């Protein structure tokens, strides 16, 4: 009889290594240290100005941001246009094409909306009471989105920073929020990573043609995204 031979020893194949999906929109640019120092002083002063302005506090309250939220998110108010040396904020000098003079840093009157990352100031956007642009991005700011509650399982995508803060104040125990600033903006690395691993994304962009068009991109890019 033929002698039975042992089965050849088979090695268990190694589990495939999962590579993280590439971030198509890159990492956000961060402000320089001097800009951060000046910006921190500005938002501290602007919060004090807002706390002394009942009219603006009431306007924010009607937007879903009562005093508690104002203090939590360090919102502020600039009562009049300010002009500062760009160099004093760590920014390169620029020459005006109209006057051929050195430009000054314009800090307009309006509601100050800071974006903080890890306790440090990253960006300042100012909502002006009138004029164009209505929302002013302070030069030297970082270009990341506001992202709150990064450990959440579900997220709401919004255009307006103030809307995002109102949602975080009202429902921050349930959802995270990402504020884009405009319907066409895309999430950078920090937001991309938390959204990719989330279970649900509610795309609450504005109810207009631009918002509807942008929502289609979100639904095609994230299978867990729905128009909200």
mmCIF file of N, CA, C and O in Angstrom, residues 67-134:
data_model
loop_
_atom_site.group_PDB
_atom_site.id
_atom_site.type_symbol
_atom_site.label_atom_id
_atom_site.label_comp_id
_atom_site.label_asym_id
_atom_site.label_seq_id
_atom_site.Cartn_x
_atom_site.Cartn_y
_atom_site.Cartn_z
ATOM 1 N N UNK A 67 -26.099 84.173 25.555
ATOM 2 C CA UNK A 67 -24.884 84.608 26.239
ATOM 3 C C UNK A 67 -23.946 83.441 26.543
ATOM 4 O O UNK A 67 -22.725 83.560 26.375
ATOM 5 N N UNK A 68 -24.503 82.325 26.980
ATOM 6 C CA UNK A 68 -23.678 81.156 27.291
ATOM 7 C C UNK A 68 -22.858 80.713 26.079
ATOM 8 O O UNK A 68 -21.669 80.395 26.185
ATOM 9 N N UNK A 69 -23.494 80.703 24.909
ATOM 10 C CA UNK A 69 -22.799 80.307 23.687
ATOM 11 C C UNK A 69 -21.781 81.360 23.263
ATOM 12 O O UNK A 69 -20.693 81.031 22.776
ATOM 13 N N UNK A 70 -22.130 82.626 23.417
ATOM 14 C CA UNK A 70 -21.204 83.717 23.086
ATOM 15 C C UNK A 70 -19.893 83.553 23.852
ATOM 16 O O UNK A 70 -18.790 83.655 23.285
ATOM 17 N N UNK A 71 -20.008 83.268 25.140
ATOM 18 C CA UNK A 71 -18.814 83.117 25.967
ATOM 19 C C UNK A 71 -18.073 81.818 25.658
ATOM 20 O O UNK A 71 -16.839 81.786 25.644
ATOM 21 N N UNK A 72 -18.814 80.775 25.405
ATOM 22 C CA UNK A 72 -18.185 79.480 25.105
ATOM 23 C C UNK A 72 -17.362 79.541 23.822
ATOM 24 O O UNK A 72 -16.233 79.040 23.779
ATOM 25 N N UNK A 73 -17.918 80.153 22.784
ATOM 26 C CA UNK A 73 -17.244 80.190 21.486
ATOM 27 C C UNK A 73 -16.413 81.462 21.283
ATOM 28 O O UNK A 73 -15.851 81.655 20.221
ATOM 29 N N UNK A 74 -16.392 82.318 22.300
ATOM 30 C CA UNK A 74 -15.549 83.518 22.311
ATOM 31 C C UNK A 74 -15.845 84.441 21.135
ATOM 32 O O UNK A 74 -14.941 84.954 20.478
ATOM 33 N N UNK A 75 -17.138 84.627 20.895
ATOM 34 C CA UNK A 75 -17.544 85.582 19.871
ATOM 35 C C UNK A 75 -17.232 86.998 20.351
ATOM 36 O O UNK A 75 -17.045 87.233 21.547
ATOM 37 N N UNK A 76 -17.177 87.927 19.417
ATOM 38 C CA UNK A 76 -16.828 89.288 19.804
ATOM 39 C C UNK A 76 -17.484 90.324 18.906
ATOM 40 O O UNK A 76 -18.220 89.999 17.967
ATOM 41 N N UNK A 77 -17.205 91.587 19.201
ATOM 42 C CA UNK A 77 -17.765 92.694 18.440
ATOM 43 C C UNK A 77 -16.694 93.776 18.289
ATOM 44 O O UNK A 77 -16.055 94.184 19.269
ATOM 45 N N UNK A 78 -16.475 94.214 17.047
ATOM 46 C CA UNK A 78 -15.579 95.331 16.771
ATOM 47 C C UNK A 78 -16.461 96.525 16.421
ATOM 48 O O UNK A 78 -17.166 96.493 15.404
ATOM 49 N N UNK A 79 -16.471 97.577 17.246
ATOM 50 C CA UNK A 79 -17.435 98.668 17.070
ATOM 51 C C UNK A 79 -17.135 99.611 15.904
ATOM 52 O O UNK A 79 -18.020 100.338 15.466
ATOM 53 N N UNK A 80 -15.907 99.613 15.395
ATOM 54 C CA UNK A 80 -15.553 100.465 14.262
ATOM 55 C C UNK A 80 -14.357 99.869 13.528
ATOM 56 O O UNK A 80 -13.621 99.056 14.093
ATOM 57 N N UNK A 81 -14.198 100.262 12.278
ATOM 58 C CA UNK A 81 -13.080 99.765 11.489
ATOM 59 C C UNK A 81 -11.746 100.112 12.160
ATOM 60 O O UNK A 81 -11.550 101.232 12.644
ATOM 61 N N UNK A 82 -10.844 99.121 12.160
ATOM 62 C CA UNK A 82 -9.507 99.320 12.710
ATOM 63 C C UNK A 82 -8.482 99.132 11.591
ATOM 64 O O UNK A 82 -8.702 98.357 10.659
ATOM 65 N N UNK A 83 -7.354 99.824 11.713
ATOM 66 C CA UNK A 83 -6.263 99.681 10.746
ATOM 67 C C UNK A 83 -4.961 99.493 11.518
ATOM 68 O O UNK A 83 -4.667 100.248 12.445
ATOM 69 N N UNK A 84 -4.219 98.470 11.137
ATOM 70 C CA UNK A 84 -2.975 98.150 11.812
ATOM 71 C C UNK A 84 -1.872 97.904 10.791
ATOM 72 O O UNK A 84 -2.141 97.593 9.623
ATOM 73 N N UNK A 85 -0.652 97.989 11.227
ATOM 74 C CA UNK A 85 0.483 97.655 10.373
ATOM 75 C C UNK A 85 0.475 96.154 10.085
ATOM 76 O O UNK A 85 0.344 95.337 11.019
ATOM 77 N N UNK A 86 0.582 95.795 8.825
ATOM 78 C CA UNK A 86 0.638 94.367 8.471
ATOM 79 C C UNK A 86 1.871 93.709 9.098
ATOM 80 O O UNK A 86 1.807 92.569 9.556
ATOM 81 N N UNK A 87 2.967 94.441 9.113
ATOM 82 C CA UNK A 87 4.208 93.881 9.660
ATOM 83 C C UNK A 87 4.057 93.538 11.136
ATOM 84 O O UNK A 87 4.616 92.550 11.620
ATOM 85 N N UNK A 88 3.294 94.344 11.875
ATOM 86 C CA UNK A 88 3.112 94.098 13.313
ATOM 87 C C UNK A 88 2.318 92.828 13.583
ATOM 88 O O UNK A 88 2.324 92.312 14.695
ATOM 89 N N UNK A 89 1.630 92.321 12.544
ATOM 90 C CA UNK A 89 0.883 91.068 12.660
ATOM 91 C C UNK A 89 1.631 89.896 12.012
ATOM 92 O O UNK A 89 1.070 88.818 11.844
ATOM 93 N N UNK A 90 2.869 90.117 11.621
ATOM 94 C CA UNK A 90 3.641 89.043 11.009
ATOM 95 C C UNK A 90 3.321 88.806 9.554
ATOM 96 O O UNK A 90 3.626 87.738 9.007
ATOM 97 N N UNK A 91 2.706 89.809 8.893
ATOM 98 C CA UNK A 91 2.322 89.671 7.488
ATOM 99 C C UNK A 91 3.282 90.446 6.599
ATOM 100 O O UNK A 91 3.800 91.502 6.998
ATOM 101 N N UNK A 92 3.520 89.967 5.387
ATOM 102 C CA UNK A 92 4.396 90.708 4.471
ATOM 103 C C UNK A 92 3.751 92.018 4.042
ATOM 104 O O UNK A 92 2.534 92.118 3.928
ATOM 105 N N UNK A 93 4.577 93.009 3.806
ATOM 106 C CA UNK A 93 4.058 94.291 3.360
ATOM 107 C C UNK A 93 3.552 94.189 1.922
ATOM 108 O O UNK A 93 4.074 93.420 1.119
ATOM 109 N N UNK A 94 2.511 94.965 1.624
ATOM 110 C CA UNK A 94 1.956 95.035 0.280
ATOM 111 C C UNK A 94 1.814 96.498 -0.124
ATOM 112 O O UNK A 94 1.558 97.356 0.717
ATOM 113 N N UNK A 95 1.958 96.748 -1.417
ATOM 114 C CA UNK A 95 1.829 98.106 -1.943
ATOM 115 C C UNK A 95 0.490 98.234 -2.668
ATOM 116 O O UNK A 95 0.129 97.381 -3.484
ATOM 117 N N UNK A 96 -0.255 99.276 -2.350
ATOM 118 C CA UNK A 96 -1.536 99.522 -3.003
ATOM 119 C C UNK A 96 -1.310 99.968 -4.445
ATOM 120 O O UNK A 96 -0.498 100.865 -4.717
ATOM 121 N N UNK A 97 -2.049 99.356 -5.370
ATOM 122 C CA UNK A 97 -1.952 99.747 -6.777
ATOM 123 C C UNK A 97 -2.588 101.124 -7.013
ATOM 124 O O UNK A 97 -2.223 101.817 -7.963
ATOM 125 N N UNK A 98 -3.526 101.503 -6.145
ATOM 126 C CA UNK A 98 -4.218 102.785 -6.313
ATOM 127 C C UNK A 98 -3.395 103.957 -5.803
ATOM 128 O O UNK A 98 -3.288 104.995 -6.447
ATOM 129 N N UNK A 99 -2.808 103.802 -4.607
ATOM 130 C CA UNK A 99 -2.107 104.923 -3.968
ATOM 131 C C UNK A 99 -0.590 104.797 -4.040
ATOM 132 O O UNK A 99 0.114 105.758 -3.741
ATOM 133 N N UNK A 100 -0.114 103.601 -4.390
ATOM 134 C CA UNK A 100 1.328 103.322 -4.412
ATOM 135 C C UNK A 100 1.945 103.455 -3.017
ATOM 136 O O UNK A 100 3.150 103.670 -2.875
ATOM 137 N N UNK A 101 1.093 103.306 -1.991
ATOM 138 C CA UNK A 101 1.533 103.370 -0.607
ATOM 139 C C UNK A 101 1.447 101.972 0.024
ATOM 140 O O UNK A 101 0.768 101.086 -0.485
ATOM 141 N N UNK A 102 2.150 101.821 1.154
ATOM 142 C CA UNK A 102 2.102 100.543 1.877
ATOM 143 C C UNK A 102 0.700 100.323 2.427
ATOM 144 O O UNK A 102 0.127 101.212 3.075
ATOM 145 N N UNK A 103 0.126 99.152 2.157
ATOM 146 C CA UNK A 103 -1.209 98.832 2.654
ATOM 147 C C UNK A 103 -1.182 98.602 4.160
ATOM 148 O O UNK A 103 -0.208 98.100 4.712
ATOM 149 N N UNK A 104 -2.295 98.929 4.798
ATOM 150 C CA UNK A 104 -2.475 98.619 6.207
ATOM 151 C C UNK A 104 -3.443 97.446 6.333
ATOM 152 O O UNK A 104 -4.244 97.185 5.433
ATOM 153 N N UNK A 105 -3.358 96.733 7.440
ATOM 154 C CA UNK A 105 -4.266 95.621 7.697
ATOM 155 C C UNK A 105 -5.613 96.182 8.127
ATOM 156 O O UNK A 105 -5.718 96.879 9.140
ATOM 157 N N UNK A 106 -6.639 95.875 7.360
ATOM 158 C CA UNK A 106 -7.998 96.346 7.660
ATOM 159 C C UNK A 106 -8.703 95.316 8.525
ATOM 160 O O UNK A 106 -8.805 94.140 8.172
ATOM 161 N N UNK A 107 -9.197 95.749 9.686
ATOM 162 C CA UNK A 107 -9.985 94.904 10.590
ATOM 163 C C UNK A 107 -11.349 95.573 10.713
ATOM 164 O O UNK A 107 -11.525 96.515 11.485
ATOM 165 N N UNK A 108 -12.344 95.125 9.940
ATOM 166 C CA UNK A 108 -13.596 95.879 9.849
ATOM 167 C C UNK A 108 -14.514 95.705 11.054
ATOM 168 O O UNK A 108 -14.385 94.757 11.835
ATOM 169 N N UNK A 109 -15.434 96.639 11.164
ATOM 170 C CA UNK A 109 -16.502 96.585 12.160
ATOM 171 C C UNK A 109 -17.360 95.344 11.925
ATOM 172 O O UNK A 109 -17.676 95.001 10.790
ATOM 173 N N UNK A 110 -17.742 94.649 13.027
ATOM 174 C CA UNK A 110 -18.640 93.508 12.871
ATOM 175 C C UNK A 110 -18.485 92.472 13.968
ATOM 176 O O UNK A 110 -17.724 92.654 14.933
ATOM 177 N N UNK A 111 -19.245 91.389 13.812
ATOM 178 C CA UNK A 111 -19.204 90.256 14.739
ATOM 179 C C UNK A 111 -17.949 89.437 14.466
ATOM 180 O O UNK A 111 -17.699 89.007 13.342
ATOM 181 N N UNK A 112 -17.154 89.206 15.498
ATOM 182 C CA UNK A 112 -15.918 88.427 15.374
ATOM 183 C C UNK A 112 -16.229 86.951 15.651
ATOM 184 O O UNK A 112 -16.784 86.609 16.699
ATOM 185 N N UNK A 113 -15.854 86.102 14.687
ATOM 186 C CA UNK A 113 -16.103 84.662 14.811
ATOM 187 C C UNK A 113 -14.751 83.950 14.756
ATOM 188 O O UNK A 113 -14.202 83.722 13.680
ATOM 189 N N UNK A 114 -14.194 83.592 15.912
ATOM 190 C CA UNK A 114 -12.896 82.916 15.896
ATOM 191 C C UNK A 114 -13.043 81.415 15.665
ATOM 192 O O UNK A 114 -14.066 80.813 15.997
ATOM 193 N N UNK A 115 -12.028 80.841 15.074
ATOM 194 C CA UNK A 115 -11.925 79.388 14.927
ATOM 195 C C UNK A 115 -10.691 78.957 15.706
ATOM 196 O O UNK A 115 -9.582 79.425 15.421
ATOM 197 N N UNK A 116 -10.896 78.084 16.694
ATOM 198 C CA UNK A 116 -9.790 77.649 17.530
ATOM 199 C C UNK A 116 -9.520 76.159 17.308
ATOM 200 O O UNK A 116 -10.453 75.376 17.124
ATOM 201 N N UNK A 117 -8.248 75.802 17.330
ATOM 202 C CA UNK A 117 -7.835 74.408 17.204
ATOM 203 C C UNK A 117 -6.891 74.085 18.354
ATOM 204 O O UNK A 117 -5.851 74.734 18.493
ATOM 205 N N UNK A 118 -7.278 73.107 19.167
ATOM 206 C CA UNK A 118 -6.433 72.740 20.295
ATOM 207 C C UNK A 118 -6.182 73.886 21.254
ATOM 208 O O UNK A 118 -5.110 73.993 21.859
ATOM 209 N N UNK A 119 -7.174 74.770 21.391
ATOM 210 C CA UNK A 119 -7.045 75.901 22.296
ATOM 211 C C UNK A 119 -6.317 77.085 21.707
ATOM 212 O O UNK A 119 -6.215 78.132 22.358
ATOM 213 N N UNK A 120 -5.779 76.966 20.489
ATOM 214 C CA UNK A 120 -5.058 78.063 19.843
ATOM 215 C C UNK A 120 -5.902 78.668 18.731
ATOM 216 O O UNK A 120 -6.625 77.953 18.032
ATOM 217 N N UNK A 121 -5.777 79.956 18.555
ATOM 218 C CA UNK A 121 -6.528 80.645 17.519
ATOM 219 C C UNK A 121 -5.974 80.264 16.149
ATOM 220 O O UNK A 121 -4.773 80.300 15.916
ATOM 221 N N UNK A 122 -6.873 79.879 15.255
ATOM 222 C CA UNK A 122 -6.476 79.447 13.908
ATOM 223 C C UNK A 122 -6.962 80.423 12.839
ATOM 224 O O UNK A 122 -6.258 80.671 11.858
ATOM 225 N N UNK A 123 -8.141 80.963 13.036
ATOM 226 C CA UNK A 123 -8.734 81.813 12.002
ATOM 227 C C UNK A 123 -9.694 82.796 12.638
ATOM 228 O O UNK A 123 -10.308 82.505 13.670
ATOM 229 N N UNK A 124 -9.834 83.964 12.005
ATOM 230 C CA UNK A 124 -10.850 84.934 12.397
ATOM 231 C C UNK A 124 -11.654 85.307 11.161
ATOM 232 O O UNK A 124 -11.084 85.675 10.128
ATOM 233 N N UNK A 125 -12.964 85.181 11.284
ATOM 234 C CA UNK A 125 -13.871 85.681 10.248
ATOM 235 C C UNK A 125 -14.780 86.714 10.904
ATOM 236 O O UNK A 125 -15.209 86.534 12.049
ATOM 237 N N UNK A 126 -15.036 87.792 10.201
ATOM 238 C CA UNK A 126 -15.839 88.892 10.747
ATOM 239 C C UNK A 126 -17.094 89.052 9.900
ATOM 240 O O UNK A 126 -17.010 89.205 8.676
ATOM 241 N N UNK A 127 -18.264 89.011 10.562
ATOM 242 C CA UNK A 127 -19.523 89.252 9.867
ATOM 243 C C UNK A 127 -19.836 90.738 9.962
ATOM 244 O O UNK A 127 -20.141 91.258 11.037
ATOM 245 N N UNK A 128 -19.754 91.415 8.833
ATOM 246 C CA UNK A 128 -19.984 92.845 8.791
ATOM 247 C C UNK A 128 -21.491 93.137 8.781
ATOM 248 O O UNK A 128 -22.269 92.396 8.173
ATOM 249 N N UNK A 129 -21.931 94.200 9.431
ATOM 250 C CA UNK A 129 -23.361 94.534 9.443
ATOM 251 C C UNK A 129 -23.874 94.984 8.085
ATOM 252 O O UNK A 129 -25.069 94.909 7.809
ATOM 253 N N UNK A 130 -22.971 95.439 7.223
ATOM 254 C CA UNK A 130 -23.352 95.853 5.882
ATOM 255 C C UNK A 130 -22.108 95.855 4.996
ATOM 256 O O UNK A 130 -20.974 95.780 5.477
ATOM 257 N N UNK A 131 -22.343 95.948 3.687
ATOM 258 C CA UNK A 131 -21.221 96.015 2.761
ATOM 259 C C UNK A 131 -20.836 94.657 2.209
ATOM 260 O O UNK A 131 -21.324 93.610 2.643
ATOM 261 N N UNK A 132 -19.959 94.677 1.227
ATOM 262 C CA UNK A 132 -19.447 93.479 0.570
ATOM 263 C C UNK A 132 -17.932 93.461 0.724
ATOM 264 O O UNK A 132 -17.276 94.480 0.492
ATOM 265 N N UNK A 133 -17.355 92.327 1.156
ATOM 266 C CA UNK A 133 -18.040 91.073 1.468
ATOM 267 C C UNK A 133 -18.730 91.134 2.826
ATOM 268 O O UNK A 133 -18.270 91.831 3.728
ATOM 269 N N UNK A 134 -19.821 90.388 2.963
ATOM 270 C CA UNK A 134 -20.520 90.354 4.242
ATOM 271 C C UNK A 134 -19.662 89.623 5.285
ATOM 272 O O UNK A 134 -19.597 90.031 6.451
#
